[in-house]
Amino acid sequence: MRKKIVAGNWKMNTTVPEGVELAKAVVARSAEVPAGVGLIVATPFTHLCPVAGVVGGTRVELSAENCADKEKGAYTGEVSAAMVASTGAQWTILGHSERRQYYGETDEKLVEKVKLALANGLKVILCVGENLEEREAGRHFEVVKTQIENVLFQFTAEEMASIVVAYEPVWAIGTGKTATAGQAEEIHACIRQILAGHFGAQVADDTTILYGGSCKPSNAKELFAQPDIDGGLIGGAALKADDFIGIALSF
Ligand code: PGA
């Protein structure tokens, strides 16, 4: 049975002390969330160690927002998967549309990143999703299918047990414009079908598929009620512990 997850993507927000306070506030309310719902906070690299100190030993898991596509060496400014794992983080987000759009993250680089993350014992939240132009041209299914084929099809069914997919339509991220529950479910079901076609029904059934894009306490219930939506990757609303927990209470 696949796991339900609510993950907060803090992006480039909060100073270290602010992040520590936010993590403490999430931990403080985490007991209210049903035991079957996984809670993850994804923080900037600088915050991983201190936040690990806050969430360690609690039910809240820790994630990075990215990691390098190289193992180690002369790559100034990069942070490797091994470094992320050594902070105590169990997860990393990879392939977020902001990384793809602003930092030239290609599917080829993502394959390397996913490989290194898994090799270092990290679980991965892999983001896919179409932009507005692609959606308006009716190409959303094709775009998402290509992203999945290019990246996930390079991994085995066994490795898929450590990978969560996040469908995030770019036009819904940070815009206040959420995909309707119907629009989101349609793509989630299609993603599951694509996974079933390649990895088999069991892997497809066991893979957690999150929705991301202006998810908030007021719309999470309807989204999470869809059969193929297993939770959310939350940006803006994850910066307030009460909103983040409110979303996690929407199952
Ligand atoms: P948002 O971001 O909730 O602020 O739209 C979601 C994301 O980018 O992961």
mmCIF file of C-alpha atoms and ligand atoms in Angstrom:
data_model
loop_
_atom_site.group_PDB
_atom_site.id
_atom_site.type_symbol
_atom_site.label_atom_id
_atom_site.label_comp_id
_atom_site.label_asym_id
_atom_site.label_seq_id
_atom_site.Cartn_x
_atom_site.Cartn_y
_atom_site.Cartn_z
ATOM 1 C CA MET A 1 0.000 0.000 0.000
ATOM 2 C CA ARG A 2 1.537 3.315 -1.036
ATOM 3 C CA LYS A 3 2.267 5.959 1.547
ATOM 4 C CA LYS A 4 0.495 9.282 1.863
ATOM 5 C CA ILE A 5 2.933 12.166 2.204
ATOM 6 C CA VAL A 6 2.810 15.904 2.755
ATOM 7 C CA ALA A 7 6.165 17.531 2.018
ATOM 8 C CA GLY A 8 7.014 21.186 2.544
ATOM 9 C CA ASN A 9 9.376 22.759 0.010
ATOM 10 C CA TRP A 10 10.759 25.853 1.706
ATOM 11 C CA LYS A 11 12.629 26.972 -1.441
ATOM 12 C CA MET A 12 14.954 29.954 -0.813
ATOM 13 C CA ASN A 13 13.087 31.176 2.238
ATOM 14 C CA THR A 14 13.917 31.630 5.926
ATOM 15 C CA THR A 15 17.232 32.318 7.641
ATOM 16 C CA VAL A 16 18.674 29.472 9.685
ATOM 17 C CA PRO A 17 17.121 30.670 12.983
ATOM 18 C CA GLU A 18 13.765 31.197 11.260
ATOM 19 C CA GLY A 19 13.975 27.742 9.697
ATOM 20 C CA VAL A 20 14.758 26.153 13.051
ATOM 21 C CA GLU A 21 11.697 27.863 14.551
ATOM 22 C CA LEU A 22 9.509 26.719 11.652
ATOM 23 C CA ALA A 23 10.721 23.128 12.026
ATOM 24 C CA LYS A 24 10.035 23.265 15.782
ATOM 25 C CA ALA A 25 6.510 24.519 15.108
ATOM 26 C CA VAL A 26 5.891 21.685 12.619
ATOM 27 C CA VAL A 27 7.183 19.088 15.088
ATOM 28 C CA ALA A 28 5.039 20.593 17.860
ATOM 29 C CA ARG A 29 1.825 19.979 15.889
ATOM 30 C CA SER A 30 2.866 16.793 14.104
ATOM 31 C CA ALA A 31 1.116 14.483 16.591
ATOM 32 C CA GLU A 32 -2.251 15.784 15.341
ATOM 33 C CA VAL A 33 -1.628 14.287 11.899
ATOM 34 C CA PRO A 34 -2.816 10.684 11.393
ATOM 35 C CA ALA A 35 0.047 8.206 11.788
ATOM 36 C CA GLY A 36 -0.219 6.965 8.194
ATOM 37 C CA VAL A 37 0.646 10.357 6.729
ATOM 38 C CA GLY A 38 4.360 11.005 6.204
ATOM 39 C CA LEU A 39 5.587 14.519 6.980
ATOM 40 C CA ILE A 40 8.698 15.898 5.286
ATOM 41 C CA VAL A 41 10.340 19.317 5.414
ATOM 42 C CA ALA A 42 12.662 20.208 2.538
ATOM 43 C CA THR A 43 15.031 22.990 3.508
ATOM 44 C CA PRO A 44 17.914 24.949 1.979
ATOM 45 C CA PHE A 45 21.294 23.181 2.320
ATOM 46 C CA THR A 46 22.416 25.607 5.040
ATOM 47 C CA HIS A 47 19.482 24.548 7.215
ATOM 48 C CA LEU A 48 19.836 20.770 6.983
ATOM 49 C CA CYS A 49 22.152 20.229 9.962
ATOM 50 C CA PRO A 50 20.351 22.463 12.444
ATOM 51 C CA VAL A 51 16.920 21.282 11.295
ATOM 52 C CA ALA A 52 18.119 17.656 11.565
ATOM 53 C CA GLY A 53 18.754 18.458 15.229
ATOM 54 C CA VAL A 54 15.131 19.561 15.582
ATOM 55 C CA VAL A 55 13.349 16.805 13.656
ATOM 56 C CA GLY A 56 15.694 13.932 14.565
ATOM 57 C CA GLY A 57 13.838 11.297 16.593
ATOM 58 C CA THR A 58 10.436 12.758 15.603
ATOM 59 C CA ARG A 59 8.092 11.623 12.829
ATOM 60 C CA VAL A 60 9.083 14.589 10.658
ATOM 61 C CA GLU A 61 11.570 13.619 7.954
ATOM 62 C CA LEU A 62 14.144 15.892 6.380
ATOM 63 C CA SER A 63 14.864 16.611 2.727
ATOM 64 C CA ALA A 64 17.198 18.719 0.633
ATOM 65 C CA GLU A 65 15.785 20.654 -2.324
ATOM 66 C CA ASN A 66 18.467 19.533 -4.772
ATOM 67 C CA CYS A 67 21.856 17.846 -4.946
ATOM 68 C CA ALA A 68 24.776 17.781 -7.368
ATOM 69 C CA ASP A 69 25.031 15.661 -10.497
ATOM 70 C CA LYS A 70 28.653 14.827 -9.642
ATOM 71 C CA GLU A 71 29.977 12.634 -6.871
ATOM 72 C CA LYS A 72 32.625 15.013 -5.470
ATOM 73 C CA GLY A 73 35.565 17.187 -6.442
ATOM 74 C CA ALA A 74 36.206 20.543 -8.075
ATOM 75 C CA TYR A 75 32.614 21.755 -8.452
ATOM 76 C CA THR A 76 32.640 25.018 -6.507
ATOM 77 C CA GLY A 77 29.347 25.822 -4.860
ATOM 78 C CA GLU A 78 27.775 22.406 -5.378
ATOM 79 C CA VAL A 79 26.507 20.100 -2.629
ATOM 80 C CA SER A 80 26.758 16.352 -3.164
ATOM 81 C CA ALA A 81 24.248 13.648 -2.324
ATOM 82 C CA ALA A 82 26.757 12.202 0.174
ATOM 83 C CA MET A 83 26.976 15.589 1.921
ATOM 84 C CA VAL A 84 23.182 15.813 2.102
ATOM 85 C CA ALA A 85 22.949 12.281 3.517
ATOM 86 C CA SER A 86 25.636 13.081 6.103
ATOM 87 C CA THR A 87 23.439 15.820 7.612
ATOM 88 C CA GLY A 88 20.830 13.244 8.597
ATOM 89 C CA ALA A 89 18.463 14.092 5.739
ATOM 90 C CA GLN A 90 16.651 11.076 4.301
ATOM 91 C CA TRP A 91 15.317 12.723 1.137
ATOM 92 C CA THR A 92 16.067 15.105 -1.668
ATOM 93 C CA ILE A 93 13.736 16.838 -4.094
ATOM 94 C CA LEU A 94 15.065 16.639 -7.666
ATOM 95 C CA GLY A 95 13.937 18.178 -10.931
ATOM 96 C CA HIS A 96 11.811 20.950 -9.492
ATOM 97 C CA SER A 97 10.565 23.159 -12.323
ATOM 98 C CA GLU A 98 12.438 26.132 -10.838
ATOM 99 C CA ARG A 99 15.671 24.127 -11.175
ATOM 100 C CA ARG A 100 14.748 23.096 -14.712
ATOM 101 C CA GLN A 101 13.724 26.636 -15.707
ATOM 102 C CA TYR A 102 16.349 28.830 -14.010
ATOM 103 C CA TYR A 103 19.346 26.511 -13.625
ATOM 104 C CA GLY A 104 19.301 24.466 -16.803
ATOM 105 C CA GLU A 105 18.485 21.165 -15.160
ATOM 106 C CA THR A 106 17.995 18.650 -17.960
ATOM 107 C CA ASP A 107 16.560 15.158 -17.789
ATOM 108 C CA GLU A 108 20.094 13.844 -18.493
ATOM 109 C CA LYS A 109 21.506 15.662 -15.446
ATOM 110 C CA LEU A 110 18.556 14.457 -13.412
ATOM 111 C CA VAL A 111 19.354 10.837 -14.161
ATOM 112 C CA GLU A 112 22.838 11.409 -12.686
ATOM 113 C CA LYS A 113 21.381 13.184 -9.662
ATOM 114 C CA VAL A 114 18.833 10.452 -8.971
ATOM 115 C CA LYS A 115 21.568 7.792 -9.311
ATOM 116 C CA LEU A 116 23.813 9.573 -6.811
ATOM 117 C CA ALA A 117 20.959 10.262 -4.397
ATOM 118 C CA LEU A 118 19.936 6.584 -4.361
ATOM 119 C CA ALA A 119 23.555 5.415 -4.118
ATOM 120 C CA ASN A 120 23.906 7.521 -0.994
ATOM 121 C CA GLY A 121 20.766 6.136 0.606
ATOM 122 C CA LEU A 122 18.563 9.146 -0.069
ATOM 123 C CA LYS A 123 14.967 8.811 -1.183
ATOM 124 C CA VAL A 124 13.923 11.085 -4.026
ATOM 125 C CA ILE A 125 10.929 13.299 -4.737
ATOM 126 C CA LEU A 126 11.136 13.678 -8.513
ATOM 127 C CA CYS A 127 9.146 16.606 -9.909
ATOM 128 C CA VAL A 128 7.501 16.609 -13.318
ATOM 129 C CA GLY A 129 5.001 18.976 -14.908
ATOM 130 C CA GLU A 130 4.130 21.055 -17.923
ATOM 131 C CA ASN A 131 4.285 24.830 -18.329
ATOM 132 C CA LEU A 132 1.372 27.054 -19.356
ATOM 133 C CA GLU A 133 2.228 27.069 -23.045
ATOM 134 C CA GLU A 134 2.410 23.276 -23.105
ATOM 135 C CA ARG A 135 -0.881 22.992 -21.213
ATOM 136 C CA GLU A 136 -2.619 25.427 -23.564
ATOM 137 C CA ALA A 137 -1.319 23.501 -26.568
ATOM 138 C CA GLY A 138 -2.809 20.322 -25.066
ATOM 139 C CA ARG A 139 0.658 18.793 -24.732
ATOM 140 C CA HIS A 140 0.619 18.209 -20.953
ATOM 141 C CA PHE A 141 0.280 14.421 -21.112
ATOM 142 C CA GLU A 142 3.074 14.143 -23.655
ATOM 143 C CA VAL A 143 5.435 16.449 -21.708
ATOM 144 C CA VAL A 144 4.967 14.565 -18.451
ATOM 145 C CA LYS A 145 5.309 11.203 -20.215
ATOM 146 C CA THR A 146 8.610 12.266 -21.784
ATOM 147 C CA GLN A 147 9.980 13.505 -18.436
ATOM 148 C CA ILE A 148 9.056 10.193 -16.825
ATOM 149 C CA GLU A 149 10.509 8.108 -19.642
ATOM 150 C CA ASN A 150 13.732 10.127 -19.749
ATOM 151 C CA VAL A 151 14.360 9.927 -16.018
ATOM 152 C CA LEU A 152 12.422 7.182 -14.239
ATOM 153 C CA PHE A 153 12.726 4.568 -16.964
ATOM 154 C CA GLN A 154 16.492 4.593 -16.335
ATOM 155 C CA PHE A 155 15.834 2.995 -12.932
ATOM 156 C CA THR A 156 14.684 -0.434 -11.812
ATOM 157 C CA ALA A 157 11.424 -1.488 -10.214
ATOM 158 C CA GLU A 158 13.370 -2.028 -7.000
ATOM 159 C CA GLU A 159 14.789 1.498 -7.122
ATOM 160 C CA MET A 160 11.278 2.892 -7.641
ATOM 161 C CA ALA A 161 10.561 1.945 -4.021
ATOM 162 C CA SER A 162 12.796 4.901 -3.034
ATOM 163 C CA ILE A 163 11.233 7.366 -5.478
ATOM 164 C CA VAL A 164 8.147 9.527 -5.078
ATOM 165 C CA VAL A 165 6.769 11.450 -8.060
ATOM 166 C CA ALA A 166 5.476 15.007 -7.665
ATOM 167 C CA TYR A 167 3.252 16.331 -10.428
ATOM 168 C CA GLU A 168 3.573 20.107 -10.399
ATOM 169 C CA PRO A 169 2.013 22.026 -13.274
ATOM 170 C CA VAL A 170 4.342 25.021 -13.640
ATOM 171 C CA TRP A 171 1.407 27.377 -14.221
ATOM 172 C CA ALA A 172 0.041 26.507 -10.774
ATOM 173 C CA ILE A 173 3.268 27.006 -8.793
ATOM 174 C CA GLY A 174 3.230 30.088 -6.603
ATOM 175 C CA THR A 175 0.481 31.614 -8.747
ATOM 176 C CA GLY A 176 -2.496 30.941 -6.513
ATOM 177 C CA LYS A 177 -3.953 29.131 -9.532
ATOM 178 C CA THR A 178 -4.415 25.511 -8.432
ATOM 179 C CA ALA A 179 -5.147 22.770 -10.902
ATOM 180 C CA THR A 180 -8.696 21.588 -10.317
ATOM 181 C CA ALA A 181 -8.981 18.247 -8.571
ATOM 182 C CA GLY A 182 -10.199 16.827 -11.892
ATOM 183 C CA GLN A 183 -7.237 18.207 -13.866
ATOM 184 C CA ALA A 184 -4.776 16.911 -11.292
ATOM 185 C CA GLU A 185 -6.397 13.481 -10.986
ATOM 186 C CA GLU A 186 -6.414 13.064 -14.760
ATOM 187 C CA ILE A 187 -2.635 13.478 -14.932
ATOM 188 C CA HIS A 188 -1.944 11.482 -11.766
ATOM 189 C CA ALA A 189 -3.932 8.546 -13.164
ATOM 190 C CA CYS A 190 -2.017 8.863 -16.422
ATOM 191 C CA ILE A 191 1.340 8.888 -14.584
ATOM 192 C CA ARG A 192 0.321 5.729 -12.748
ATOM 193 C CA GLN A 193 -0.636 4.126 -16.041
ATOM 194 C CA ILE A 194 2.737 5.051 -17.575
ATOM 195 C CA LEU A 195 4.493 3.506 -14.560
ATOM 196 C CA ALA A 196 2.325 0.381 -14.829
ATOM 197 C CA GLY A 197 3.163 0.010 -18.519
ATOM 198 C CA HIS A 198 6.887 -0.005 -17.817
ATOM 199 C CA PHE A 199 7.352 -1.330 -14.276
ATOM 200 C CA GLY A 200 4.165 -3.364 -13.863
ATOM 201 C CA ALA A 201 0.978 -2.849 -11.868
ATOM 202 C CA GLN A 202 2.538 -3.471 -8.465
ATOM 203 C CA VAL A 203 5.144 -0.692 -8.749
ATOM 204 C CA ALA A 204 2.532 1.686 -10.160
ATOM 205 C CA ASP A 205 0.222 0.873 -7.279
ATOM 206 C CA ASP A 206 2.956 1.315 -4.682
ATOM 207 C CA THR A 207 4.345 4.634 -5.993
ATOM 208 C CA THR A 208 3.322 7.745 -4.099
ATOM 209 C CA ILE A 209 2.332 10.546 -6.485
ATOM 210 C CA LEU A 210 2.097 14.014 -4.934
ATOM 211 C CA TYR A 211 0.375 17.093 -6.315
ATOM 212 C CA GLY A 212 2.117 20.464 -6.084
ATOM 213 C CA GLY A 213 1.065 23.959 -7.092
ATOM 214 C CA SER A 214 -0.763 26.432 -4.848
ATOM 215 C CA CYS A 215 -1.974 23.654 -2.560
ATOM 216 C CA LYS A 216 -3.369 25.096 0.673
ATOM 217 C CA PRO A 217 -5.617 24.074 3.568
ATOM 218 C CA SER A 218 -8.712 25.289 1.673
ATOM 219 C CA ASN A 219 -8.182 23.111 -1.415
ATOM 220 C CA ALA A 220 -6.166 20.151 -0.101
ATOM 221 C CA LYS A 221 -9.199 18.098 0.943
ATOM 222 C CA GLU A 222 -10.668 17.977 -2.539
ATOM 223 C CA LEU A 223 -7.296 17.210 -4.126
ATOM 224 C CA PHE A 224 -6.375 14.492 -1.622
ATOM 225 C CA ALA A 225 -9.800 12.851 -2.031
ATOM 226 C CA GLN A 226 -8.829 11.839 -5.591
ATOM 227 C CA PRO A 227 -7.863 8.177 -5.913
ATOM 228 C CA ASP A 228 -4.457 8.826 -7.508
ATOM 229 C CA ILE A 229 -3.399 11.875 -5.481
ATOM 230 C CA ASP A 230 -1.382 10.625 -2.518
ATOM 231 C CA GLY A 231 -0.521 13.950 -0.918
ATOM 232 C CA GLY A 232 1.179 17.210 -1.730
ATOM 233 C CA LEU A 233 4.434 19.033 -2.291
ATOM 234 C CA ILE A 234 3.744 22.357 -0.669
ATOM 235 C CA GLY A 235 5.619 25.601 -1.347
ATOM 236 C CA GLY A 236 4.199 28.872 -0.006
ATOM 237 C CA ALA A 237 1.826 27.269 2.495
ATOM 238 C CA ALA A 238 4.697 25.249 4.021
ATOM 239 C CA LEU A 239 6.223 28.438 5.423
ATOM 240 C CA LYS A 240 3.507 28.608 8.081
ATOM 241 C CA ALA A 241 3.407 25.549 10.338
ATOM 242 C CA ASP A 242 -0.352 25.898 10.890
ATOM 243 C CA ASP A 243 -1.077 25.900 7.145
ATOM 244 C CA PHE A 244 1.306 23.020 6.530
ATOM 245 C CA ILE A 245 -0.280 20.932 9.288
ATOM 246 C CA GLY A 246 -3.725 22.061 8.123
ATOM 247 C CA ILE A 247 -2.944 20.548 4.727
ATOM 248 C CA ALA A 248 -1.706 17.330 6.320
ATOM 249 C CA LEU A 249 -4.986 17.133 8.254
ATOM 250 C CA SER A 250 -6.926 17.179 4.964
ATOM 251 C CA PHE A 251 -6.779 13.442 4.298
HETATM 252 P P1 PGA B 1 3.512 26.510 -4.219
HETATM 253 O O1 PGA B 1 4.831 25.711 -4.662
HETATM 254 O O2 PGA B 1 2.789 25.631 -3.247
HETATM 255 O O3 PGA B 1 4.015 27.781 -3.607
HETATM 256 O O4 PGA B 1 2.720 26.746 -5.472
HETATM 257 C C1 PGA B 1 4.822 24.327 -4.839
HETATM 258 C C2 PGA B 1 6.185 23.864 -5.274
HETATM 259 O O5 PGA B 1 6.805 24.543 -6.097
HETATM 260 O O6 PGA B 1 6.675 22.820 -4.818
#
